N, CA, C and O atoms as a GROMACS GRO file, in nm:
protein
  444
    1MET      N    1   7.597   7.978  11.067
    1MET     CA    2   7.681   8.055  11.158
    1MET      C    3   7.607   8.070  11.290
    1MET      O    4   7.505   8.138  11.298
    2LYS      N    5   7.659   8.007  11.393
    2LYS     CA    6   7.597   8.015  11.524
    2LYS      C    7   7.672   8.115  11.611
    2LYS      O    8   7.794   8.125  11.604
    3ASP      N    9   7.594   8.189  11.694
    3ASP     CA   10   7.659   8.282  11.786
    3ASP      C   11   7.676   8.214  11.920
    3ASP      O   12   7.653   8.093  11.931
    4MET      N   13   7.714   8.288  12.022
    4MET     CA   14   7.741   8.230  12.153
    4MET      C   15   7.616   8.176  12.220
    4MET      O   16   7.626   8.090  12.308
    5ALA      N   17   7.498   8.224  12.181
    5ALA     CA   18   7.374   8.176  12.242
    5ALA      C   19   7.320   8.055  12.168
    5ALA      O   20   7.216   8.000  12.206
    6GLY      N   21   7.388   8.012  12.064
    6GLY     CA   22   7.345   7.894  11.991
    6GLY      C   23   7.240   7.924  11.886
    6GLY      O   24   7.179   7.831  11.833
    7ILE      N   25   7.217   8.052  11.854
    7ILE     CA   26   7.119   8.089  11.754
    7ILE      C   27   7.186   8.088  11.618
    7ILE      O   28   7.296   8.142  11.601
    8ASP      N   29   7.120   8.026  11.521
    8ASP     CA   30   7.173   8.024  11.385
    8ASP      C   31   7.129   8.153  11.317
    8ASP      O   32   7.015   8.165  11.272
    9LEU      N   33   7.219   8.250  11.310
    9LEU     CA   34   7.187   8.381  11.254
    9LEU      C   35   7.152   8.375  11.106
    9LEU      O   36   7.079   8.460  11.057
   10THR      N   37   7.202   8.278  11.037
   10THR     CA   38   7.175   8.268  10.893
   10THR      C   39   7.029   8.234  10.866
   10THR      O   40   6.981   8.253  10.754
   11GLU      N   41   6.958   8.184  10.965
   11GLU     CA   42   6.817   8.148  10.948
   11GLU      C   43   6.724   8.266  10.974
   11GLU      O   44   6.604   8.256  10.947
   12LEU      N   45   6.776   8.377  11.025
   12LEU     CA   46   6.692   8.492  11.058
   12LEU      C   47   6.671   8.581  10.937
   12LEU      O   48   6.753   8.584  10.845
   13SER      N   49   6.560   8.653  10.938
   13SER     CA   50   6.531   8.747  10.830
   13SER      C   51   6.616   8.872  10.848
   13SER      O   52   6.674   8.895  10.954
   14VAL      N   53   6.622   8.952  10.743
   14VAL     CA   54   6.697   9.077  10.748
   14VAL      C   55   6.638   9.167  10.857
   14VAL      O   56   6.711   9.230  10.933
   15GLU      N   57   6.503   9.172  10.865
   15GLU     CA   58   6.437   9.254  10.967
   15GLU      C   59   6.475   9.209  11.107
   15GLU      O   60   6.502   9.291  11.195
   16ASP      N   61   6.478   9.077  11.128
   16ASP     CA   62   6.515   9.024  11.260
   16ASP      C   63   6.661   9.058  11.293
   16ASP      O   64   6.692   9.095  11.406
   17LEU      N   65   6.748   9.045  11.194
   17LEU     CA   66   6.889   9.077  11.216
   17LEU      C   67   6.906   9.226  11.248
   17LEU      O   68   6.985   9.262  11.336
   18ARG      N   69   6.833   9.312  11.178
   18ARG     CA   70   6.839   9.456  11.207
   18ARG      C   71   6.789   9.485  11.348
   18ARG      O   72   6.847   9.568  11.419
   19ALA      N   73   6.683   9.417  11.389
   19ALA     CA   74   6.628   9.437  11.523
   19ALA      C   75   6.729   9.393  11.628
   19ALA      O   76   6.747   9.460  11.729
   20ILE      N   77   6.794   9.282  11.605
   20ILE     CA   78   6.896   9.232  11.698
   20ILE      C   79   7.012   9.332  11.704
   20ILE      O   80   7.063   9.362  11.812
   21THR      N   81   7.054   9.381  11.588
   21THR     CA   82   7.164   9.477  11.582
   21THR      C   83   7.128   9.604  11.658
   21THR      O   84   7.209   9.655  11.736
   22GLN      N   85   7.007   9.656  11.637
   22GLN     CA   86   6.964   9.778  11.705
   22GLN      C   87   6.957   9.754  11.856
   22GLN      O   88   6.999   9.839  11.934
   23ASN      N   89   6.906   9.640  11.895
   23ASN     CA   90   6.898   9.607  12.038
   23ASN      C   91   7.039   9.598  12.098
   23ASN      O   92   7.062   9.647  12.208
   24ALA      N   93   7.129   9.536  12.026
   24ALA     CA   94   7.267   9.525  12.074
   24ALA      C   95   7.330   9.663  12.088
   24ALA      O   96   7.400   9.690  12.185
   25GLN      N   97   7.306   9.753  11.990
   25GLN     CA   98   7.360   9.889  11.997
   25GLN      C   99   7.304   9.963  12.119
   25GLN      O  100   7.378  10.033  12.188
   26ASN      N  101   7.176   9.946  12.145
   26ASN     CA  102   7.116  10.010  12.262
   26ASN      C  103   7.178   9.958  12.392
   26ASN      O  104   7.202  10.036  12.485
   27ILE      N  105   7.202   9.830  12.398
   27ILE     CA  106   7.264   9.771  12.518
   27ILE      C  107   7.407   9.823  12.534
   27ILE      O  108   7.449   9.854  12.646
   28ILE      N  109   7.480   9.833  12.425
   28ILE     CA  110   7.618   9.884  12.430
   28ILE      C  111   7.618  10.028  12.483
   28ILE      O  112   7.697  10.061  12.570
   29ILE      N  113   7.529  10.112  12.430
   29ILE     CA  114   7.522  10.251  12.475
   29ILE      C  115   7.489  10.257  12.624
   29ILE      O  116   7.550  10.333  12.698
   30HIS      N  117   7.393  10.176  12.667
   30HIS     CA  118   7.355  10.174  12.809
   30HIS      C  119   7.474  10.132  12.896
   30HIS      O  120   7.500  10.194  13.000
   31LYS      N  121   7.545  10.028  12.856
   31LYS     CA  122   7.659   9.980  12.934
   31LYS      C  123   7.772  10.083  12.938
   31LYS      O  124   7.835  10.103  13.042
   32GLN      N  125   7.797  10.149  12.827
   32GLN     CA  126   7.901  10.252  12.825
   32GLN      C  127   7.863  10.368  12.916
   32GLN      O  128   7.947  10.420  12.990
   33THR      N  129   7.739  10.409  12.910
   33THR     CA  130   7.692  10.518  12.995
   33THR      C  131   7.702  10.479  13.142
   33THR      O  132   7.746  10.560  13.224
   34GLN      N  133   7.662  10.358  13.175
   34GLN     CA  134   7.669  10.313  13.314
   34GLN      C  135   7.814  10.306  13.363
   34GLN      O  136   7.843  10.341  13.478
   35ARG      N  137   7.903  10.262  13.277
   35ARG     CA  138   8.044  10.256  13.314
   35ARG      C  139   8.098  10.394  13.346
   35ARG      O  140   8.172  10.412  13.442
   36LEU      N  141   8.060  10.494  13.264
   36LEU     CA  142   8.104  10.631  13.290
   36LEU      C  143   8.042  10.687  13.417
   36LEU      O  144   8.109  10.758  13.492
   37ARG      N  145   7.916  10.656  13.442
   37ARG     CA  146   7.851  10.701  13.566
   37ARG      C  147   7.921  10.641  13.688
   37ARG      O  148   7.945  10.709  13.788
   38ASP      N  149   7.954  10.513  13.678
   38ASP     CA  150   8.025  10.447  13.789
   38ASP      C  151   8.161  10.512  13.813
   38ASP      O  152   8.200  10.535  13.927
   39ALA      N  153   8.232  10.542  13.705
   39ALA     CA  154   8.363  10.605  13.717
   39ALA      C  155   8.349  10.744  13.778
   39ALA      O  156   8.431  10.784  13.861
   40TYR      N  157   8.247  10.817  13.739
   40TYR     CA  158   8.225  10.951  13.793
   40TYR      C  159   8.198  10.944  13.944
   40TYR      O  160   8.251  11.024  14.021
   41GLU      N  161   8.116  10.848  13.984
   41GLU     CA  162   8.088  10.832  14.127
   41GLU      C  163   8.214  10.798  14.205
   41GLU      O  164   8.235  10.848  14.316
   42MET      N  165   8.298  10.713  14.147
   42MET     CA  166   8.425  10.680  14.212
   42MET      C  167   8.513  10.804  14.223
   42MET      O  168   8.578  10.827  14.325
   43PHE      N  169   8.514  10.884  14.117
   43PHE     CA  170   8.592  11.007  14.114
   43PHE      C  171   8.541  11.104  14.220
   43PHE      O  172   8.620  11.171  14.287
   44GLU      N  173   8.409  11.113  14.234
   44GLU     CA  174   8.352  11.199  14.338
   44GLU      C  175   8.397  11.156  14.477
   44GLU      O  176   8.430  11.239  14.561
   45GLU      N  177   8.399  11.025  14.501
   45GLU     CA  178   8.443  10.972  14.630
   45GLU      C  179   8.590  11.007  14.656
   45GLU      O  180   8.626  11.048  14.766
   46ILE      N  181   8.672  10.990  14.556
   46ILE     CA  182   8.815  11.021  14.569
   46ILE      C  183   8.833  11.170  14.600
   46ILE      O  184   8.911  11.207  14.687
   47ALA      N  185   8.760  11.255  14.526
   47ALA     CA  186   8.770  11.399  14.548
   47ALA      C  187   8.726  11.434  14.690
   47ALA      O  188   8.790  11.515  14.757
   48GLU      N  189   8.617  11.374  14.735
   48GLU     CA  190   8.567  11.402  14.870
   48GLU      C  191   8.668  11.358  14.976
   48GLU      O  192   8.692  11.430  15.073
   49GLU      N  193   8.727  11.242  14.958
   49GLU     CA  194   8.828  11.192  15.052
   49GLU      C  195   8.950  11.285  15.056
   49GLU      O  196   9.016  11.299  15.159
   50ALA      N  197   8.980  11.348  14.942
   50ALA     CA  198   9.095  11.438  14.934
   50ALA      C  199   9.058  11.580  14.978
   50ALA      O  200   9.144  11.668  14.983
   51GLY      N  201   8.931  11.600  15.010
   51GLY     CA  202   8.888  11.733  15.052
   51GLY      C  203   8.887  11.834  14.939
   51GLY      O  204   8.908  11.953  14.960
   52SER      N  205   8.863  11.784  14.818
   52SER     CA  206   8.864  11.869  14.699
   52SER      C  207   8.739  11.845  14.616
   52SER      O  208   8.657  11.758  14.646
   53SER      N  209   8.727  11.925  14.513
   53SER     CA  210   8.619  11.902  14.416
   53SER      C  211   8.679  11.838  14.291
   53SER      O  212   8.800  11.842  14.270
   54ILE      N  213   8.594  11.781  14.211
   54ILE     CA  214   8.639  11.722  14.085
   54ILE      C  215   8.703  11.831  13.999
   54ILE      O  216   8.805  11.808  13.933
   55GLU      N  217   8.644  11.950  13.999
   55GLU     CA  218   8.697  12.060  13.919
   55GLU      C  219   8.839  12.096  13.962
   55GLU      O  220   8.925  12.121  13.878
   56GLU      N  221   8.862  12.100  14.095
   56GLU     CA  222   8.997  12.132  14.143
   56GLU      C  223   9.098  12.027  14.099
   56GLU      O  224   9.209  12.059  14.059
   57ILE      N  225   9.058  11.902  14.107
   57ILE     CA  226   9.148  11.792  14.068
   57ILE      C  227   9.177  11.799  13.918
   57ILE      O  228   9.292  11.784  13.877
   58LEU      N  229   9.074  11.823  13.837
   58LEU     CA  230   9.095  11.832  13.693
   58LEU      C  231   9.183  11.951  13.657
   58LEU      O  232   9.267  11.942  13.568
   59SER      N  233   9.164  12.062  13.727
   59SER     CA  234   9.247  12.180  13.703
   59SER      C  235   9.393  12.149  13.736
   59SER      O  236   9.483  12.186  13.660
   60MET      N  237   9.415  12.083  13.847
   60MET     CA  238   9.551  12.045  13.885
   60MET      C  239   9.610  11.949  13.782
   60MET      O  240   9.728  11.955  13.750
   61GLY      N  241   9.526  11.860  13.732
   61GLY     CA  242   9.572  11.765  13.630
   61GLY      C  243   9.621  11.837  13.505
   61GLY      O  244   9.721  11.797  13.445
   62GLU      N  245   9.551  11.942  13.466
   62GLU     CA  246   9.595  12.019  13.350
   62GLU      C  247   9.729  12.084  13.377
   62GLU      O  248   9.816  12.087  13.290
   63ASP      N  249   9.746  12.138  13.499
   63ASP     CA  250   9.875  12.199  13.535
   63ASP      C  251   9.987  12.096  13.532
   63ASP      O  252  10.095  12.122  13.480
   64ILE      N  253   9.960  11.979  13.588
   64ILE     CA  254  10.061  11.872  13.592
   64ILE      C  255  10.094  11.827  13.450
   64ILE      O  256  10.211  11.806  13.416
   65LYS      N  257   9.991  11.812  13.368
   65LYS     CA  258  10.013  11.770  13.229
   65LYS      C  259  10.100  11.871  13.156
   65LYS      O  260  10.192  11.834  13.082
   66GLN      N  261  10.072  11.999  13.178
   66GLN     CA  262  10.152  12.103  13.113
   66GLN      C  263  10.296  12.097  13.163
   66GLN      O  264  10.390  12.106  13.084
   67GLU      N  265  10.315  12.082  13.294
   67GLU     CA  266  10.450  12.076  13.350
   67GLU      C  267  10.527  11.958  13.293
   67GLU      O  268  10.646  11.969  13.264
   68ARG      N  269  10.460  11.846  13.277
   68ARG     CA  270  10.528  11.727  13.224
   68ARG      C  271  10.571  11.747  13.080
   68ARG      O  272  10.669  11.688  13.035
   69SER      N  273  10.497  11.830  13.006
   69SER     CA  274  10.528  11.847  12.864
   69SER      C  275  10.624  11.962  12.836
   69SER      O  276  10.662  11.984  12.722
   70VAL      N  277  10.663  12.037  12.940
   70VAL     CA  278  10.755  12.149  12.921
   70VAL      C  279  10.893  12.096  12.885
   70VAL      O  280  10.949  12.012  12.955
   71ARG      N  281  10.948  12.146  12.774
   71ARG     CA  282  11.082  12.104  12.733
   71ARG      C  283  11.184  12.216  12.744
   71ARG      O  284  11.304  12.191  12.751
   72TYR      N  285  11.135  12.342  12.745
   72TYR     CA  286  11.224  12.457  12.755
   72TYR      C  287  11.164  12.558  12.852
   72TYR      O  288  11.044  12.582  12.852
   73ARG      N  289  11.251  12.617  12.936
   73ARG     CA  290  11.207  12.715  13.034
   73ARG      C  291  11.308  12.828  13.042
   73ARG      O  292  11.429  12.806  13.032
   74ASP      N  293  11.257  12.949  13.059
   74ASP     CA  294  11.339  13.068  13.074
   74ASP      C  295  11.383  13.077  13.220
   74ASP      O  296  11.298  13.097  13.307
   75PRO      N  297  11.513  13.064  13.249
   75PRO     CA  298  11.557  13.070  13.389
   75PRO      C  299  11.533  13.206  13.453
   75PRO      O  300  11.522  13.216  13.575
   76LYS      N  301  11.524  13.311  13.372
   76LYS     CA  302  11.499  13.445  13.424
   76LYS      C  303  11.352  13.463  13.464
   76LYS      O  304  11.321  13.540  13.555
   77ASN      N  305  11.265  13.392  13.395
   77ASN     CA  306  11.122  13.399  13.423
   77ASN      C  307  11.062  13.260  13.401
   77ASN      O  308  11.026  13.225  13.289
   78PRO      N  309  11.052  13.180  13.507
   78PRO     CA  310  11.004  13.041  13.494
   78PRO      C  311  10.864  13.027  13.435
   78PRO      O  312  10.823  12.917  13.397
   79GLU      N  313  10.790  13.137  13.428
   79GLU     CA  314  10.658  13.132  13.364
   79GLU      C  315  10.670  13.117  13.213
   79GLU      O  316  10.578  13.071  13.146
   80ASN      N  317  10.785  13.156  13.159
   80ASN     CA  318  10.810  13.144  13.016
   80ASN      C  319  10.854  13.001  12.987
   80ASN      O  320  10.963  12.958  13.024
   81ILE      N  321  10.765  12.928  12.919
   81ILE     CA  322  10.793  12.787  12.887
   81ILE      C  323  10.759  12.761  12.740
   81ILE      O  324  10.689  12.838  12.675
   82TRP      N  325  10.812  12.650  12.691
   82TRP     CA  326  10.780  12.605  12.556
   82TRP      C  327  10.787  12.454  12.554
   82TRP      O  328  10.879  12.395  12.612
   83THR      N  329  10.691  12.391  12.489
   83THR     CA  330  10.685  12.245  12.482
   83THR      C  331  10.774  12.188  12.373
   83THR      O  332  10.795  12.067  12.366
   84GLY      N  333  10.827  12.276  12.287
   84GLY     CA  334  10.907  12.227  12.175
   84GLY      C  335  10.822  12.203  12.052
   84GLY      O  336  10.872  12.159  11.949
   85ARG      N  337  10.693  12.231  12.064
   85ARG     CA  338  10.602  12.212  11.950
   85ARG      C  339  10.549  12.348  11.907
   85ARG      O  340  10.530  12.439  11.989
   86GLY      N  341  10.525  12.360  11.780
   86GLY     CA  342  10.469  12.485  11.729
   86GLY      C  343  10.577  12.592  11.718
   86GLY      O  344  10.697  12.565  11.726
   87ARG      N  345  10.530  12.713  11.700
   87ARG     CA  346  10.619  12.826  11.681
   87ARG      C  347  10.696  12.856  11.810
   87ARG      O  348  10.640  12.850  11.920
   88LYS      N  349  10.822  12.888  11.796
   88LYS     CA  350  10.902  12.923  11.914
   88LYS      C  351  10.847  13.052  11.975
   88LYS      O  352  10.812  13.145  11.902
   89PRO      N  353  10.838  13.059  12.107
   89PRO     CA  354  10.788  13.181  12.170
   89PRO      C  355  10.889  13.295  12.157
   89PRO      O  356  11.009  13.272  12.139
   90ASN      N  357  10.837  13.416  12.167
   90ASN     CA  358  10.922  13.535  12.152
   90ASN      C  359  11.038  13.538  12.250
   90ASN      O  360  11.149  13.576  12.214
   91TRP      N  361  11.014  13.499  12.375
   91TRP     CA  362  11.122  13.505  12.474
   91TRP      C  363  11.239  13.417  12.430
   91TRP      O  364  11.355  13.454  12.451
   92LEU      N  365  11.209  13.302  12.370
   92LEU     CA  366  11.316  13.212  12.327
   92LEU      C  367  11.385  13.265  12.202
   92LEU      O  368  11.507  13.257  12.189
   93LEU      N  369  11.308  13.320  12.111
   93LEU     CA  370  11.367  13.380  11.991
   93LEU      C  371  11.460  13.494  12.028
   93LEU      O  372  11.567  13.510  11.969
   94GLU      N  373  11.420  13.574  12.126
   94GLU     CA  374  11.504  13.686  12.170
   94GLU      C  375  11.635  13.635  12.232
   94GLU      O  376  11.741  13.692  12.208
   95GLU      N  377  11.626  13.527  12.310
   95GLU     CA  378  11.747  13.472  12.372
   95GLU      C  379  11.841  13.414  12.267
   95GLU      O  380  11.962  13.432  12.276
   96VAL      N  381  11.787  13.347  12.169
   96VAL     CA  382  11.869  13.291  12.061
   96VAL      C  383  11.933  13.405  11.981
   96VAL      O  384  12.049  13.396  11.941
   97ALA      N  385  11.858  13.512  11.959
   97ALA     CA  386  11.912  13.628  11.887
   97ALA      C  387  12.027  13.692  11.964
   97ALA      O  388  12.115  13.753  11.904
   98LYS      N  389  12.026  13.679  12.096
   98LYS     CA  390  12.135  13.733  12.179
   98LYS      C  391  12.259  13.643  12.175
   98LYS      O  392  12.362  13.678  12.231
   99GLY      N  393  12.248  13.528  12.110
   99GLY     CA  394  12.362  13.438  12.100
   99GLY      C  395  12.351  13.315  12.188
   99GLY      O  396  12.440  13.230  12.185
  100ASN      N  397  12.245  13.304  12.265
  100ASN     CA  398  12.226  13.184  12.348
  100ASN      C  399  12.181  13.068  12.260
  100ASN      O  400  12.122  13.087  12.154
  101HIS      N  401  12.210  12.948  12.307
  101HIS     CA  402  12.168  12.827  12.235
  101HIS      C  403  12.038  12.776  12.295
  101HIS      O  404  12.016  12.785  12.416
  102ILE      N  405  11.953  12.724  12.210
  102ILE     CA  406  11.824  12.674  12.256
  102ILE      C  407  11.843  12.565  12.363
  102ILE      O  408  11.761  12.553  12.455
  103GLU      N  409  11.949  12.487  12.351
  103GLU     CA  410  11.976  12.380  12.447
  103GLU      C  411  12.001  12.434  12.588
  103GLU      O  412  11.984  12.363  12.687
  104ASP      N  413  12.043  12.563  12.596
  104ASP     CA  414  12.067  12.624  12.726
  104ASP      C  415  11.939  12.634  12.807
  104ASP      O  416  11.943  12.650  12.929
  105PHE      N  417  11.826  12.625  12.741
  105PHE     CA  418  11.697  12.643  12.808
  105PHE      C  419  11.621  12.511  12.823
  105PHE      O  420  11.507  12.508  12.868
  106ALA      N  421  11.686  12.402  12.784
  106ALA     CA  422  11.621  12.271  12.793
  106ALA      C  423  11.597  12.236  12.940
  106ALA      O  424  11.681  12.260  13.027
  107VAL      N  425  11.481  12.178  12.965
  107VAL     CA  426  11.443  12.134  13.098
  107VAL      C  427  11.490  11.989  13.115
  107VAL      O  428  11.464  11.904  13.030
  108GLU      N  429  11.559  11.963  13.224
  108GLU     CA  430  11.603  11.827  13.250
  108GLU      C  431  11.488  11.747  13.308
  108GLU      O  432  11.398  11.805  13.370
  109ASP      N  433  11.489  11.617  13.288
  109ASP     CA  434  11.384  11.530  13.345
  109ASP      C  435  11.377  11.553  13.495
  109ASP      O  436  11.479  11.562  13.564
  110GLY      N  437  11.253  11.561  13.544
  110GLY     CA  438  11.235  11.579  13.687
  110GLY      C  439  11.232  11.722  13.733
  110GLY      O  440  11.211  11.750  13.851
  111GLU      N  441  11.255  11.815  13.640
  111GLU     CA  442  11.253  11.957  13.676
  111GLU      C  443  11.113  12.007  13.682
  111GLU      O  444  11.090  12.125  13.711
   0.00000   0.00000   0.00000
């Protein structure tokens, strides 16, 4: 069994194969770390160009992610939202108990 470098791996000892494997793992970790460092530096540049910090951008991202996942909203209090997952919030249970339908609170795409 030859690899891409033309080395016949079947001729190597178990110790040699373990050493190659460990070396390969170390190289993989180094490359992954470098890739993340490069991405972070790019992110820093983008944040600087936008006049923001990485923390501000990440915080906004969380807000945007939450807004995208909102499926139900209370028109009386837009802060009351529900993603449709987990236990229904009290505000929605109260509205349903009043005779309203859950669909009345559904958020349309783009809202």
